Every structure is written in structure tokens, then in C-alpha cells.
C-alpha atoms as an extended CHARMM CRD file, in Angstrom:
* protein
*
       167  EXT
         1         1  UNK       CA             12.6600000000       11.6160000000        6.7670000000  PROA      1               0.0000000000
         2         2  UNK       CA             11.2450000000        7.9630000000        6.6560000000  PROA      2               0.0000000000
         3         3  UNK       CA              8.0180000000        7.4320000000        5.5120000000  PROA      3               0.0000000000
         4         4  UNK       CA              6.6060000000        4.2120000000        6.1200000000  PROA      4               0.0000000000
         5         5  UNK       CA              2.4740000000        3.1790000000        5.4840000000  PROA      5               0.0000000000
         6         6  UNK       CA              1.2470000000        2.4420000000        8.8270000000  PROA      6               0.0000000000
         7         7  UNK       CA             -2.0420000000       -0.2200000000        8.2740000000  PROA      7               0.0000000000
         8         8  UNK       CA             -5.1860000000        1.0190000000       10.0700000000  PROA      8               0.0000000000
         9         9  UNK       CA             -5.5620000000       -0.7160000000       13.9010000000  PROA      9               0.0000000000
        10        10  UNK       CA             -8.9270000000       -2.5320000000       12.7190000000  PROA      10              0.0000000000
        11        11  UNK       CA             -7.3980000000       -4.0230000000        9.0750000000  PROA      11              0.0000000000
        12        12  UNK       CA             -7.3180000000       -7.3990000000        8.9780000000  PROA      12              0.0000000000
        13        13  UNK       CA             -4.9990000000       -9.2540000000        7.1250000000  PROA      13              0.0000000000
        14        14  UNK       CA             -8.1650000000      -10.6140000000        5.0160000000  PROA      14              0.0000000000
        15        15  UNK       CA             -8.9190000000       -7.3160000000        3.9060000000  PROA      15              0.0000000000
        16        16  UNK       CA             -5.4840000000       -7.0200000000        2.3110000000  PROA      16              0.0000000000
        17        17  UNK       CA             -6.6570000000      -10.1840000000        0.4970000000  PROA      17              0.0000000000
        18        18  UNK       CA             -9.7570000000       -9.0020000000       -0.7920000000  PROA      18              0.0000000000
        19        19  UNK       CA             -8.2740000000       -5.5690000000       -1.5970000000  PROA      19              0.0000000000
        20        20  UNK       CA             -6.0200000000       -5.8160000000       -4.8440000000  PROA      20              0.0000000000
        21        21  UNK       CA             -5.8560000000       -1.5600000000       -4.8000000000  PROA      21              0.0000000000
        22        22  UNK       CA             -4.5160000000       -1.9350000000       -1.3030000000  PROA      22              0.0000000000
        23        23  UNK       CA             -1.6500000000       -4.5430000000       -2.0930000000  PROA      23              0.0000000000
        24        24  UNK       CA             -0.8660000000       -2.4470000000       -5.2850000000  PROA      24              0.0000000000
        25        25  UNK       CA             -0.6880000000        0.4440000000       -3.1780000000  PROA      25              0.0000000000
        26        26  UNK       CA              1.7090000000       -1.3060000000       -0.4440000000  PROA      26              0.0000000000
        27        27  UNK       CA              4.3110000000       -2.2010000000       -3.0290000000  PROA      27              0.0000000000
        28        28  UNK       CA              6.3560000000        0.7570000000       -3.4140000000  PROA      28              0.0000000000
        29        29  UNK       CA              9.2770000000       -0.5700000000       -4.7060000000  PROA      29              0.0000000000
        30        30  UNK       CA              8.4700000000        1.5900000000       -8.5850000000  PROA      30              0.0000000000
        31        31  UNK       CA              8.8840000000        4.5980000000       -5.4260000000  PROA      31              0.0000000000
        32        32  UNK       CA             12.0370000000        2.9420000000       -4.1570000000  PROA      32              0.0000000000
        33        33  UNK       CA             13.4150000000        2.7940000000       -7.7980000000  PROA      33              0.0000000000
        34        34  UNK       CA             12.8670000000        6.7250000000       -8.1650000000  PROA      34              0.0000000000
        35        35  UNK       CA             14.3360000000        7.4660000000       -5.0080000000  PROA      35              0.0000000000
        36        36  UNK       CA             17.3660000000        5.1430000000       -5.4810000000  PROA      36              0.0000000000
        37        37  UNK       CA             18.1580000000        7.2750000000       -8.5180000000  PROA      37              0.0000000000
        38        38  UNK       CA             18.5320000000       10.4500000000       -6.8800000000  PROA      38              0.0000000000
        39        39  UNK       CA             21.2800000000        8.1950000000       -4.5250000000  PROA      39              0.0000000000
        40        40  UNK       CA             23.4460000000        7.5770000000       -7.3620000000  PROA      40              0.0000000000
        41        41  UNK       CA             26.3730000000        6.5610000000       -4.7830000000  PROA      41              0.0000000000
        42        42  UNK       CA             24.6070000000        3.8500000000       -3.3570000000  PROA      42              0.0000000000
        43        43  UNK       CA             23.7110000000        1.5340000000       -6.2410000000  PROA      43              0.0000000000
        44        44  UNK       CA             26.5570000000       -1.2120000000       -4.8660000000  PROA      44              0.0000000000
        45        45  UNK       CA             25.8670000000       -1.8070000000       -1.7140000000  PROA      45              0.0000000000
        46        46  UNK       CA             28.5450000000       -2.9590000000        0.9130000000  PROA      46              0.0000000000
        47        47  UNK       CA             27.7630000000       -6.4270000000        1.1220000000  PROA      47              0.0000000000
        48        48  UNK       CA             25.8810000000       -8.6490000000       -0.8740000000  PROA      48              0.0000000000
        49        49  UNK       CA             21.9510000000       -9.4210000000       -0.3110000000  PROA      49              0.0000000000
        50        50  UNK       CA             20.6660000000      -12.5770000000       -0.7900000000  PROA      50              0.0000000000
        51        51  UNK       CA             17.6580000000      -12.6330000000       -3.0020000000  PROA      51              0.0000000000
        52        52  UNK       CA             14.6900000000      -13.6640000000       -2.2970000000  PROA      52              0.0000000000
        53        53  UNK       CA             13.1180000000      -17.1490000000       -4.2020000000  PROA      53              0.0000000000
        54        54  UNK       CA             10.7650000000      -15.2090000000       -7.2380000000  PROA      54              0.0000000000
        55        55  UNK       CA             10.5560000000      -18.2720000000       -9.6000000000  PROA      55              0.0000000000
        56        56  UNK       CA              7.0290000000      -19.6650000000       -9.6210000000  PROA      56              0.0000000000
        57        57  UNK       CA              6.8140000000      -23.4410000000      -11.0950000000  PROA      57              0.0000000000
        58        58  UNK       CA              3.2590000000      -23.4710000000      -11.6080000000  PROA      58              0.0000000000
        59        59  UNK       CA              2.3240000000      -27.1410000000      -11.7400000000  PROA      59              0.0000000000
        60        60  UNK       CA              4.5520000000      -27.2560000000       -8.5080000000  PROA      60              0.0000000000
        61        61  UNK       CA              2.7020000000      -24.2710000000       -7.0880000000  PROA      61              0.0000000000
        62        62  UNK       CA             -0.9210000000      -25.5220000000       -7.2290000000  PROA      62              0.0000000000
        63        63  UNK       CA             -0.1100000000      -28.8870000000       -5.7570000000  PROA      63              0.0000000000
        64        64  UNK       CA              1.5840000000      -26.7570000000       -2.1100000000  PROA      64              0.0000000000
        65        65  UNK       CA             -0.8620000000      -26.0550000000        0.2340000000  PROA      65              0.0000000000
        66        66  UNK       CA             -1.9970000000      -22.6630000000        1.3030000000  PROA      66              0.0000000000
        67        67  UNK       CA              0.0920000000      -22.9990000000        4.5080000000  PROA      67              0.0000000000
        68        68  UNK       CA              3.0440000000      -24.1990000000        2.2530000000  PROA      68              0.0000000000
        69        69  UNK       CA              2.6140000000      -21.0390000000       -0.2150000000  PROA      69              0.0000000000
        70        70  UNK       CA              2.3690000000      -18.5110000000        2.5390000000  PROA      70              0.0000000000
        71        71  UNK       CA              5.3280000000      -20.5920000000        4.0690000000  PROA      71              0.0000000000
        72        72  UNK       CA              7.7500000000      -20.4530000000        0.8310000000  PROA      72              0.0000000000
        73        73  UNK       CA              6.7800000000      -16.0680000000        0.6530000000  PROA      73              0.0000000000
        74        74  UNK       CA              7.7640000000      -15.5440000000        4.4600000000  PROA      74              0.0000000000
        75        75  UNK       CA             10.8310000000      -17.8840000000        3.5530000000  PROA      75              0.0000000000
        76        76  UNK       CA             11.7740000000      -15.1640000000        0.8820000000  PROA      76              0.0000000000
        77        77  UNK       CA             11.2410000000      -12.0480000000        2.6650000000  PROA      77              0.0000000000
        78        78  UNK       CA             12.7150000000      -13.0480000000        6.0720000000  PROA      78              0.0000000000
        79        79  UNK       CA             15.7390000000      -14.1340000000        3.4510000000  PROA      79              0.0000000000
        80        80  UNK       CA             15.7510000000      -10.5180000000        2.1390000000  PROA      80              0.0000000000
        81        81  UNK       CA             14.9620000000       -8.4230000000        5.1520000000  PROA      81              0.0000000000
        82        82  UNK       CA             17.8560000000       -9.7850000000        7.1730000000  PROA      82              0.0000000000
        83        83  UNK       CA             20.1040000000       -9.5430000000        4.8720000000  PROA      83              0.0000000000
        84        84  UNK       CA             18.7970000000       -5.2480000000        4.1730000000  PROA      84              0.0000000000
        85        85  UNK       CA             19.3380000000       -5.0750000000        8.2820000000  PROA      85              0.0000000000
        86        86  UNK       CA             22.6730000000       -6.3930000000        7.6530000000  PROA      86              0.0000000000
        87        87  UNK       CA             23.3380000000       -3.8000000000        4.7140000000  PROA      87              0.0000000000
        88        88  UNK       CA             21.8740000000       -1.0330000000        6.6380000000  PROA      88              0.0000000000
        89        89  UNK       CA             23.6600000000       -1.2140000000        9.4730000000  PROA      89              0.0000000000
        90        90  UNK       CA             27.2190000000       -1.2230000000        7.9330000000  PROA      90              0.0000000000
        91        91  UNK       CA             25.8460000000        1.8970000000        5.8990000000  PROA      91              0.0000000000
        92        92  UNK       CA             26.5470000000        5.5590000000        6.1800000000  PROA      92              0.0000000000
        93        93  UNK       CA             23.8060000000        7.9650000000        7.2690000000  PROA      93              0.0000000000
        94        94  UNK       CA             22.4680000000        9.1000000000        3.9520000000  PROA      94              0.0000000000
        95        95  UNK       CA             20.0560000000        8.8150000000        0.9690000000  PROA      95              0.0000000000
        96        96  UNK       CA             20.3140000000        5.3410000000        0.5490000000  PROA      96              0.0000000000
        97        97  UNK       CA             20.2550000000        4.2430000000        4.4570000000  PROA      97              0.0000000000
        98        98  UNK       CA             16.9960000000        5.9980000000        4.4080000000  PROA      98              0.0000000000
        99        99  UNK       CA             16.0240000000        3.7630000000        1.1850000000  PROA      99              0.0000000000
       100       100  UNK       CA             17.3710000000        0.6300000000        3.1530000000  PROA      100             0.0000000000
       101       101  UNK       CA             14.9790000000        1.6860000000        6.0730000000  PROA      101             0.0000000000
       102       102  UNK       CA             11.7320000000        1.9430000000        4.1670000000  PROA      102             0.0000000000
       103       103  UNK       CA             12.4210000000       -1.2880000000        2.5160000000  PROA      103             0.0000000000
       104       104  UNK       CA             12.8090000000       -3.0040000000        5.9180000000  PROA      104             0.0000000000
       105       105  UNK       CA             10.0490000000       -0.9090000000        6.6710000000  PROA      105             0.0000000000
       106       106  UNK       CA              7.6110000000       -2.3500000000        4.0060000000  PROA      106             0.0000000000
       107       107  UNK       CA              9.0580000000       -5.6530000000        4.2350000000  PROA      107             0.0000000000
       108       108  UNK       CA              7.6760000000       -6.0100000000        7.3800000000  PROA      108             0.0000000000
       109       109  UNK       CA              4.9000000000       -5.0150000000        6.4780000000  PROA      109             0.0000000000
       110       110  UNK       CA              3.7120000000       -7.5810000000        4.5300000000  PROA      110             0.0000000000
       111       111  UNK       CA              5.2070000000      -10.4250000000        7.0490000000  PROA      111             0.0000000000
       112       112  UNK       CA              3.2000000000       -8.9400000000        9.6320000000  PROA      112             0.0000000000
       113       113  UNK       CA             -0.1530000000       -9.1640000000        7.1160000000  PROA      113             0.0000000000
       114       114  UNK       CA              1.1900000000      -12.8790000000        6.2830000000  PROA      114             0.0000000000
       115       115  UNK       CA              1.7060000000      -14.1300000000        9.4920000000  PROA      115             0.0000000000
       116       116  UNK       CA             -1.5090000000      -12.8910000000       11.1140000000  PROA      116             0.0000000000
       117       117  UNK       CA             -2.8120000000      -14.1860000000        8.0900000000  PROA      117             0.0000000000
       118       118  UNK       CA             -5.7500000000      -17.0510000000        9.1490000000  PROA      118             0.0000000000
       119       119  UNK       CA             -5.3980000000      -20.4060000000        7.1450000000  PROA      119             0.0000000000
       120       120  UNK       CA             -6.7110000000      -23.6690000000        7.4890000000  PROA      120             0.0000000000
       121       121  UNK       CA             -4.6870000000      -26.9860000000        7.5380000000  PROA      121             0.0000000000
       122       122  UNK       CA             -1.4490000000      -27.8600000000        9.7230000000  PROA      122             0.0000000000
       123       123  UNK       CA              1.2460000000      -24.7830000000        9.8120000000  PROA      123             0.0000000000
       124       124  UNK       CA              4.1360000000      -25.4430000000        7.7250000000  PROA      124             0.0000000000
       125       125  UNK       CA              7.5860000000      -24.0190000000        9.0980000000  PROA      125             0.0000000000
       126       126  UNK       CA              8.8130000000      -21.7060000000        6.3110000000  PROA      126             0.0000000000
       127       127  UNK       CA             10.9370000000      -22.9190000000        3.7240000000  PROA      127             0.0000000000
       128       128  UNK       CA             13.0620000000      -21.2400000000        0.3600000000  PROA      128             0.0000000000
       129       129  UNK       CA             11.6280000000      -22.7710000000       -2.5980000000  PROA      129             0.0000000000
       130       130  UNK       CA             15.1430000000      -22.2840000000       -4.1400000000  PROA      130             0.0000000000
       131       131  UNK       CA             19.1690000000      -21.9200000000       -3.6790000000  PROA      131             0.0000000000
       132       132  UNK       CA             19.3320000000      -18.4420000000       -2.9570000000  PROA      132             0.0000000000
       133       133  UNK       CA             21.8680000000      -16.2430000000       -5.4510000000  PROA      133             0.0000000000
       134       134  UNK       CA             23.0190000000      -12.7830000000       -3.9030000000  PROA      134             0.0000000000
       135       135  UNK       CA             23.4790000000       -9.4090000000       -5.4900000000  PROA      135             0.0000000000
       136       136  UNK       CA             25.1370000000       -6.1060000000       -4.0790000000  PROA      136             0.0000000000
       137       137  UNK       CA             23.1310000000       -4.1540000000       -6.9510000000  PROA      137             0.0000000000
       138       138  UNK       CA             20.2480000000       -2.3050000000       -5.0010000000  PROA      138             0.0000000000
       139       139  UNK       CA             18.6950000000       -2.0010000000       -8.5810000000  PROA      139             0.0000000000
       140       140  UNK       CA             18.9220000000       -5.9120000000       -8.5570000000  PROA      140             0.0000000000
       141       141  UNK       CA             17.5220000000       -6.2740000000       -5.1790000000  PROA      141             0.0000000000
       142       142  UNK       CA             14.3750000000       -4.0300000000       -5.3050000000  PROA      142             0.0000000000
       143       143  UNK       CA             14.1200000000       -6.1670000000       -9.0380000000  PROA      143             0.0000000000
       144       144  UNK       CA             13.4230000000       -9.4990000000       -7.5290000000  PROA      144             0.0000000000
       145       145  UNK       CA             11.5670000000       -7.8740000000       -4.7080000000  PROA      145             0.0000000000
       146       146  UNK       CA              9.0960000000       -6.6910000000       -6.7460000000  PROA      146             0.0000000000
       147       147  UNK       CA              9.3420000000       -9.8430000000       -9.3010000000  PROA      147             0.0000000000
       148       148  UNK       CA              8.4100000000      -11.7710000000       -5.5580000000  PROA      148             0.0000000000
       149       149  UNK       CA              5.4880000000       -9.2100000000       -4.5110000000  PROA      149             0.0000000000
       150       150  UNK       CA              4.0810000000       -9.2510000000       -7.8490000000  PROA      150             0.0000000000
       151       151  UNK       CA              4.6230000000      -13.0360000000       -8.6730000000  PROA      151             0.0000000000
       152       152  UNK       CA              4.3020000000      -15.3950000000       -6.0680000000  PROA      152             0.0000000000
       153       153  UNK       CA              2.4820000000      -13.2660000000       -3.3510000000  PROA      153             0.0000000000
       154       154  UNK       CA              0.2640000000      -11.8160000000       -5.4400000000  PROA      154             0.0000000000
       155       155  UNK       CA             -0.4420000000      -15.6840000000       -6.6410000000  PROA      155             0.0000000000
       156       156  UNK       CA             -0.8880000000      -16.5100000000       -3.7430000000  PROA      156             0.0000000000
       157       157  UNK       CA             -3.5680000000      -13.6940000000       -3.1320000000  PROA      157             0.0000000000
       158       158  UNK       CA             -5.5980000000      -14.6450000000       -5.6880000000  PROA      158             0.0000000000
       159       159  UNK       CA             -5.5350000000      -18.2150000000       -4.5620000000  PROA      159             0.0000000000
       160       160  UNK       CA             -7.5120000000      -16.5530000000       -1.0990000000  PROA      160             0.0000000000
       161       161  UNK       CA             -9.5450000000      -14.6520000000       -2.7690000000  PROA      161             0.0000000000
       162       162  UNK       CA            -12.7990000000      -17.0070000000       -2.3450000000  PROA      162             0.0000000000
       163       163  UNK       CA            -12.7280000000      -15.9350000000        1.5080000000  PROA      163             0.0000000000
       164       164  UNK       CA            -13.3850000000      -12.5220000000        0.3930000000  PROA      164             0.0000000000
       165       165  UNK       CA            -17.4340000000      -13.1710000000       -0.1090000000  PROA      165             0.0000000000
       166       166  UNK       CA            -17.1150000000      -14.7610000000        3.4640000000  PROA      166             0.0000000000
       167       167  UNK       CA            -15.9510000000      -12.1920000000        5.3600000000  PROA      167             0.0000000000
């Protein structure tokens, strides 16, 4: 069975901002990792991933705009979620396709929350902030996922949060 967390109809994307419970509670990739150890036979995946951009130059970060930060995060998950659809589909029906799937799942997820996401200031076409490596470790892959949702996302929460006594 997939499980996937479904956002309430009347959530705005703002509220996610404001809420740091609620985007602690969205990343389950420490869920992911438990799951992915009961699938022993699916640590190597078929073909590589490419991994999303998790590096954060600060100095470099606080010049980009907010439309440029949100830009760079969609860059990386798009990056990643394409290349899980990819994996996914040449898998076997099992454990870890069902892993694969709620990864998609929550991946999209949080591009749906970013790209409904209001900002200010001319929109900036996504771009990788980095040279993309690849990995066909799921281990590796749920890694820099996490190192991404917890690093520059989260960073770039924080940077929103002053809307939050706005709204």
C-alpha cells in the first residue's frame, strides 16, 4: 500500500512557510530510510539517479533573490524526481517500487507547495546551482534528499518567514 500525505484543500503554500512542524512533518525521508531497510534487495538501484544540488554557498546564497532560491530548489527536485520516475519504471513490483512511489509522491509535494508559492520580483526559470553527480545507492539518494530539504529549502523557508505576521 502507498501512503502518501495529501495537504488539506484550503492550505496555502504560506502556511507551509510559517509552519516549521508541518515541513518537519512532510519530510519523511528518516521513514523512507526505515522502510528501505526492510528492502534489503533494492539498495542498488537499476540505473543511476542524478542528485539533486544540496551545497549551500552562503555568501552566494544571500545575494540570489527569492525567485532565484525557490528557482535553484525546483531545479534540484525536478533533477531528482525524473530521474526516481525513470528508476521506478524499469523496477519490479515490490518493496522498493513502493519506496520509489512515495518518494515521487512527496517530491511532488513540495514542488506543488513551491510553485504555488507567491513571491515578489520577476520569475526566474529554474536553474541547478551545480554539476550534478549521480548515484545508484538509494541510501545515497534519500541522503542528499534530505541534506536538500533540510539545507537549502529549509533556508530558504526561513528567509520567508517575515510574511508569516502578514498573513
Amino acid at each position: 500500500m502507498v501512503a502518501s500525505e495529501v495537504w488539506d484543500a484550503e492550505t496555502k503554500p504560506i502556511h507551509f512557510v510559517c509552519n516549521r512542524a508541518a515541513r518537519r512533518a512532510m519530510n519523511i525521508v528518516a521513514e523512507l530510510e526505515s522502510t528501505l531497510k526492510g528492502c534489503n534487495s533494492v539498495m542498488t538501484l537499476s540505473t543511476p539517479v542524478q542528485l539533486p544540488c544540496t551545497e549551500l554557498h552562503v555568501a552566494s546564497w544571500e545575494n540570489k533573490s527569492h525567485q532565484e532560491r525557490r528557482g535553484d530548489v525546483v531545479a534540484s527536485l525536478r533533477l531528482l524526481i525524473e530521474g526516481v520516475k525513470v528508476v521506478k519504471a524499469l523496477s519490479q513490483p515490490g518493496c522498493g517500487t513502493l519506496l520509489l512511489q512515495r518518494l515521487e509522491n512527496n517530491i511532488n509535494n513540495y514542488l506543488l507547495i513551491l510553485t504555488d508559492l507567491q513571491l515578489s520580483g520577476p520569475v526566474v526559470s529554474p536553474s541547478l546551482s551545480c554539476v550534478p553527480q549521480s548515484s545508484q545507492s538509494l541510501s545515497t539518494v534519500l541522503l542528499r534528499y534530505n541534506q536538500l530539504i533540510s539545507g537549502k529549502l529549509e533556508q530558504f523557508m526561513i528567509h520567508l518567514e517575515d510574511r508569516c505576521t502578514s498573513q
